[in-house]
PDB file of C-alpha atoms and ligand atoms in Angstrom:
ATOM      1  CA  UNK A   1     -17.410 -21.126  25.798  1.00 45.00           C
ATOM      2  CA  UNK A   2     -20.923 -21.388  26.745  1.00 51.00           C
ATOM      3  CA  UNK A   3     -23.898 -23.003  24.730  1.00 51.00           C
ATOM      4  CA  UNK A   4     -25.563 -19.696  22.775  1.00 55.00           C
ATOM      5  CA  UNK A   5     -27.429 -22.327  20.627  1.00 56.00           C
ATOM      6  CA  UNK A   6     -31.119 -22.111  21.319  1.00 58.00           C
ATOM      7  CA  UNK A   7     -32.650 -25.783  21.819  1.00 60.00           C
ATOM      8  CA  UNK A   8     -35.845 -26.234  23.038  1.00 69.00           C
ATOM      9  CA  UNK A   9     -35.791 -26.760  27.164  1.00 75.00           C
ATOM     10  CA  UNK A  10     -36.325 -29.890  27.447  1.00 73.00           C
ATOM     11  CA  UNK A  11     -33.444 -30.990  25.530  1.00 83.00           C
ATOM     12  CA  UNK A  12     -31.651 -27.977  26.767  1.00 88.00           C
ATOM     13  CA  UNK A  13     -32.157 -29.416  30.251  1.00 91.00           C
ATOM     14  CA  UNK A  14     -30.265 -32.720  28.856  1.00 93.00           C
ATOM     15  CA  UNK A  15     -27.381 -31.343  27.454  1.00 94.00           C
ATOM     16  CA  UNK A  16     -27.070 -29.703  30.858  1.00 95.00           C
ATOM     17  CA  UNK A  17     -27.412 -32.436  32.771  1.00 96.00           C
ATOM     18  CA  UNK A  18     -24.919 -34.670  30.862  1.00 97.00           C
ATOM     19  CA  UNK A  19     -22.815 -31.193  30.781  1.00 96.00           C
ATOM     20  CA  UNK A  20     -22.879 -31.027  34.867  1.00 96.00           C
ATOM     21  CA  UNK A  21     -22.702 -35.162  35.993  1.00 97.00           C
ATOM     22  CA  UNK A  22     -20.673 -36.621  33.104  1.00 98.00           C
ATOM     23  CA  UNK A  23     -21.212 -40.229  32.023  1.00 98.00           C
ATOM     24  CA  UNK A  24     -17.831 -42.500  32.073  1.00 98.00           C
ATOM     25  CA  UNK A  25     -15.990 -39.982  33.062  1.00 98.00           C
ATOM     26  CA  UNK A  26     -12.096 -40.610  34.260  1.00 98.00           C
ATOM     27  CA  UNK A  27      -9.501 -42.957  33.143  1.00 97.00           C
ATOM     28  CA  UNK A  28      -9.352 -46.539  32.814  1.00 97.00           C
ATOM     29  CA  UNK A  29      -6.088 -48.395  33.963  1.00 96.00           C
ATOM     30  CA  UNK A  30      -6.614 -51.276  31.934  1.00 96.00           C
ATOM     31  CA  UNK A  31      -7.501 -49.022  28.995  1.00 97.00           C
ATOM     32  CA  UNK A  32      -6.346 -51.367  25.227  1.00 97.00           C
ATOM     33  CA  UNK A  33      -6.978 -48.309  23.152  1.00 97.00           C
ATOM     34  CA  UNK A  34      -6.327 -44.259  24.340  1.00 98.00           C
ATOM     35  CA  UNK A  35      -6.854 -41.206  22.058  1.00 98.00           C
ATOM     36  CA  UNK A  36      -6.841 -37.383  21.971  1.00 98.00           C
ATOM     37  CA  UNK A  37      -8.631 -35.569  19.812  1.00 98.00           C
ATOM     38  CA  UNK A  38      -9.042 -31.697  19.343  1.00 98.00           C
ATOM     39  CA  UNK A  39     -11.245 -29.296  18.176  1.00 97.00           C
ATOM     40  CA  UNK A  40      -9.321 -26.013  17.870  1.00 95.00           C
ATOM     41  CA  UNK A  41     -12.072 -23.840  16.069  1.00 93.00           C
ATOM     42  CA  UNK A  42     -13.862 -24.269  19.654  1.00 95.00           C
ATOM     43  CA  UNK A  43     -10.814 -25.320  22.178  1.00 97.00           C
ATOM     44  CA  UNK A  44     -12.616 -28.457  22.783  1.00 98.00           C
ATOM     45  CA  UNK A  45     -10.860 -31.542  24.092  1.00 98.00           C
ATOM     46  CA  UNK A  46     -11.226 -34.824  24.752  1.00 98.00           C
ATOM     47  CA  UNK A  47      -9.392 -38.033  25.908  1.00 98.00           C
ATOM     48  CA  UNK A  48     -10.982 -41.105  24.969  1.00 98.00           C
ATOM     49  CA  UNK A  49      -9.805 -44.714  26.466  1.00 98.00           C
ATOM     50  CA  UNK A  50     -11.824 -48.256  25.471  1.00 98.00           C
ATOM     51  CA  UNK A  51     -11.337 -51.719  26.675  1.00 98.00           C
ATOM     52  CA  UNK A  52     -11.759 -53.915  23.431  1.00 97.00           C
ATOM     53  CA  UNK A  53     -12.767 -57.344  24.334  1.00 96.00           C
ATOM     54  CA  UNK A  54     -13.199 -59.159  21.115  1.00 95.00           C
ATOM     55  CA  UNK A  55     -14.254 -56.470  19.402  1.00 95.00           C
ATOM     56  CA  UNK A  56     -16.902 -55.796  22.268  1.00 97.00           C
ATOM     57  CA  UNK A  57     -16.744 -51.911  24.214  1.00 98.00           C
ATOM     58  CA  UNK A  58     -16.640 -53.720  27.199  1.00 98.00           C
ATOM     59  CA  UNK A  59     -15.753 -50.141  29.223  1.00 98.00           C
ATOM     60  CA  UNK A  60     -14.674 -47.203  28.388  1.00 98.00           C
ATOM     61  CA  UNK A  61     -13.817 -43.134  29.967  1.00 98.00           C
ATOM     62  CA  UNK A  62     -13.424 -40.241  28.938  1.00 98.00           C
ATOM     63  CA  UNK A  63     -12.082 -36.847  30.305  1.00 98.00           C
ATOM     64  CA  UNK A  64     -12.113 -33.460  28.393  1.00 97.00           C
ATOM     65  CA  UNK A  65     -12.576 -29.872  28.420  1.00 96.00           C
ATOM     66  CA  UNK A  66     -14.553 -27.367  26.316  1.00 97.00           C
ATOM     67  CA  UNK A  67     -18.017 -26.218  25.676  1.00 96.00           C
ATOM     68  CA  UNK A  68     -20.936 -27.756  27.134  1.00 95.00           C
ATOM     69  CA  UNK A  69     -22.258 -29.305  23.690  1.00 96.00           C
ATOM     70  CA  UNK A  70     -18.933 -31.113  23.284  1.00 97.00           C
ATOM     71  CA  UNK A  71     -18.974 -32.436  26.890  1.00 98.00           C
ATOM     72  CA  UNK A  72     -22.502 -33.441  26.890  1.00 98.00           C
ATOM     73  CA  UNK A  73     -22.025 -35.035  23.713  1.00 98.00           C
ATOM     74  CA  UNK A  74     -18.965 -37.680  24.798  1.00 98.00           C
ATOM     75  CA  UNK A  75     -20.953 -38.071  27.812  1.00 98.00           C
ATOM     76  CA  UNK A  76     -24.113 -39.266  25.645  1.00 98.00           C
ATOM     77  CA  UNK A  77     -22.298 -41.266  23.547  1.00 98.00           C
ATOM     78  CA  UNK A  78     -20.280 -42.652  26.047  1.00 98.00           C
ATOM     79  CA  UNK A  79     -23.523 -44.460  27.682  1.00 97.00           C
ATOM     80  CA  UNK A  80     -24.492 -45.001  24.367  1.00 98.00           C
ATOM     81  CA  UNK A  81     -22.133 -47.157  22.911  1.00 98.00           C
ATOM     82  CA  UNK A  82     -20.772 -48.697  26.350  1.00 98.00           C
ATOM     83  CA  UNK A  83     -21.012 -52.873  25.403  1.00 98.00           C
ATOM     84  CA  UNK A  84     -21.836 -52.653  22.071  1.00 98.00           C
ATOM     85  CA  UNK A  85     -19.838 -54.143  19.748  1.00 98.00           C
ATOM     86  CA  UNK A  86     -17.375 -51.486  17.893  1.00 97.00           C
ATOM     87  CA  UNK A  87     -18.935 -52.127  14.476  1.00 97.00           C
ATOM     88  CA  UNK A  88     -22.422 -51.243  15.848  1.00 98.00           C
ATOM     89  CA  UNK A  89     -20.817 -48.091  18.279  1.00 98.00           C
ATOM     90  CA  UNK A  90     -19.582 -46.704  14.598  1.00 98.00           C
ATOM     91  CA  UNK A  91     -22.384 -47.422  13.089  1.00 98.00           C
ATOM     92  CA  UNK A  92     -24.440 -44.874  15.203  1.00 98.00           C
ATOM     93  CA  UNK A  93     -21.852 -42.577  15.084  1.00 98.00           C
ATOM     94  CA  UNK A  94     -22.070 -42.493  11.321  1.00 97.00           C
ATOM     95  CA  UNK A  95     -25.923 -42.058  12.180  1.00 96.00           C
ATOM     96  CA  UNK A  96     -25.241 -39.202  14.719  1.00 97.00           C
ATOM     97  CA  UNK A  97     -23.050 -37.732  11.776  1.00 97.00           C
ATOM     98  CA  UNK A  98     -26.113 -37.917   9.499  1.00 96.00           C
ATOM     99  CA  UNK A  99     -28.275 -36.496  12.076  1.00 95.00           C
ATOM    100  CA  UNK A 100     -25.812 -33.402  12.971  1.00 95.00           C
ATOM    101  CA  UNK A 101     -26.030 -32.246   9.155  1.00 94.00           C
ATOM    102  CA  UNK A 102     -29.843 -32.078   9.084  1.00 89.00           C
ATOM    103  CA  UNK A 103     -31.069 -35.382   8.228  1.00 90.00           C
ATOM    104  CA  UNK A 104     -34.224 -35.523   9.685  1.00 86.00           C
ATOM    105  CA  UNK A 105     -34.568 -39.386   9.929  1.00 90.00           C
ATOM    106  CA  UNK A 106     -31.513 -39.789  11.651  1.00 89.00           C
ATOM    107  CA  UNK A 107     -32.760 -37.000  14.331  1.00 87.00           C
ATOM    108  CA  UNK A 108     -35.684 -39.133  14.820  1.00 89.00           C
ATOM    109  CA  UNK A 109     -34.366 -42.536  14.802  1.00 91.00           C
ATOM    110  CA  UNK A 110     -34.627 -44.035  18.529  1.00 93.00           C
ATOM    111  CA  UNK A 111     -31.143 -46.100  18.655  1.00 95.00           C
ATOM    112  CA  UNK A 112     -29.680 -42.477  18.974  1.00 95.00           C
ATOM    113  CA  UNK A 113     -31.498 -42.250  22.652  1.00 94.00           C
ATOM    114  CA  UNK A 114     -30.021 -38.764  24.452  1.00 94.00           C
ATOM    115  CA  UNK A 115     -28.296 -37.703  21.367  1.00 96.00           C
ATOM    116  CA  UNK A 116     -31.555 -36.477  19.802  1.00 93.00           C
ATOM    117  CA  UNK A 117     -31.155 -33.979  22.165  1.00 93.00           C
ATOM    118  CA  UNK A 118     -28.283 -32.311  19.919  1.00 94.00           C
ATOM    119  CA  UNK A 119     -30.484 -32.173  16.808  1.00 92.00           C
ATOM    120  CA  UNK A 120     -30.994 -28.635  17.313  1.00 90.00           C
ATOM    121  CA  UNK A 121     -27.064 -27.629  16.787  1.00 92.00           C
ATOM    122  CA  UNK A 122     -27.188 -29.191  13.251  1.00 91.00           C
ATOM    123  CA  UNK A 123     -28.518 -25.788  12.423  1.00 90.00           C
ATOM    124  CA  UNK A 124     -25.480 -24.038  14.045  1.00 90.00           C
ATOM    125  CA  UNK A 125     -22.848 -25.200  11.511  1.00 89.00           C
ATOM    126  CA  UNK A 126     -19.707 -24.197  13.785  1.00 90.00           C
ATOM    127  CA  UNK A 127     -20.990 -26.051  16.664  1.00 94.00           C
ATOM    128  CA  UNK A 128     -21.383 -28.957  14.386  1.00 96.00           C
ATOM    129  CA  UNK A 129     -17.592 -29.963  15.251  1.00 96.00           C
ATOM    130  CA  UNK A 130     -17.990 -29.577  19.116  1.00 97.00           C
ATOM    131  CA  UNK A 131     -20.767 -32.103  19.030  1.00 97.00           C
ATOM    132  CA  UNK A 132     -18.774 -35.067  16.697  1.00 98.00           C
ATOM    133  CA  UNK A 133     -15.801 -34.609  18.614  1.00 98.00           C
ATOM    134  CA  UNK A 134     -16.797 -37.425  20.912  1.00 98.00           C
ATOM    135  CA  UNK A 135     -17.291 -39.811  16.970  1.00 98.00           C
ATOM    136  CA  UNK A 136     -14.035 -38.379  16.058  1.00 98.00           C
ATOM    137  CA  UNK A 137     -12.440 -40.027  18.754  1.00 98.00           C
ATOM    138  CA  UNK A 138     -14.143 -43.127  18.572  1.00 98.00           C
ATOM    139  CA  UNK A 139     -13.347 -42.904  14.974  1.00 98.00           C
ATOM    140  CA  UNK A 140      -9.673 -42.564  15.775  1.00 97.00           C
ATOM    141  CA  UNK A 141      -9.772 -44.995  18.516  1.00 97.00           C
ATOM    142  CA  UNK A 142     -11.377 -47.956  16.112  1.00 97.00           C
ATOM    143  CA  UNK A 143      -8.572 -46.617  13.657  1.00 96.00           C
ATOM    144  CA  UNK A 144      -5.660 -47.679  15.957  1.00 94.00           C
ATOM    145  CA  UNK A 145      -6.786 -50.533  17.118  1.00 92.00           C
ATOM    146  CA  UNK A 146      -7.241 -51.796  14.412  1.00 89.00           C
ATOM    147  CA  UNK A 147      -3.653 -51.284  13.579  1.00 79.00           C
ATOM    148  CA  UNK A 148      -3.670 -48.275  10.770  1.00 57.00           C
ATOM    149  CA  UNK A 149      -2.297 -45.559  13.138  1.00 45.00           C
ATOM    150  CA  UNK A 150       1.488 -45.258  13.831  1.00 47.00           C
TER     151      UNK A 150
HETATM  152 ZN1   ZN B 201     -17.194 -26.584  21.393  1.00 83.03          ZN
END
């Protein structure tokens, strides 16, 4: 599916950009935690694989397929959260979450960095999904290692 969302250029030209030269992108062999998560309402999918060093993102990949807002947005948060501790990595997501239902704080708050870009689809509620499916996996990833998924 392609991007029918309107967004100004410049952050147009982002989304693009992360869309066409992916952050992170491939698999990591030494991977400690690997999810898959889906969005079916879109067809979006996306593999997500972290190396947890004492709680630290010390590296992580990602592969999917699906629109370009979903894409762009695992790429963004992929060089987002890459070395932050996995407290502070949810922590923006929950910000990004905030951000993607209209808060307009969040959409302006800095530690987001290329994420901003996806303020715009906040008003686009069924694109909404395609852009926190990169969160949901983190979500899910931060789930299992901690232990709480089969
Ligand atoms: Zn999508």
């Amino acid at each position: 599916m392609t991007t029918d969302v309107p967004l100004t250029s410049l952050y147009q030209d982002l989304i693009l950009d992360h869309y066409r030269k992916p952050r992170n992108r491939g698999t990591l062999p030494d991977a400690t935690v690997e999810v898959h998560v889906r969005n079916p309402t879109c067809g979006d999918e996306i593999r997500l694989q972290l190396l947890l060093e004492d709680g630290v993102i010390a590296d992580l990949r990602f592969e999917g397929e699906g629109c370009s807002i979903s894409q762009a947005s695992a790429s963004m948060m992929t060089s987002l959260i890459r070395g932050k501790p996995l407290p502070d990595a949810l922590a923006l997501g929950s910000r990004f979450t905030e951000m993607m239902h209209a808060d307009a704080d969040a959409a302006t708050d800095g530690s987001l960095r290329d994420l901003r870009a996806l303020a715009g689809v906040a008003r686009f509620p069924v694109r909404v999904r395609c852009a926190l499916l990169g969160f949901d996996a983190l979500r899910e990833a931060a789930r299992q290692s901690a232990g709480e998924a089969p």
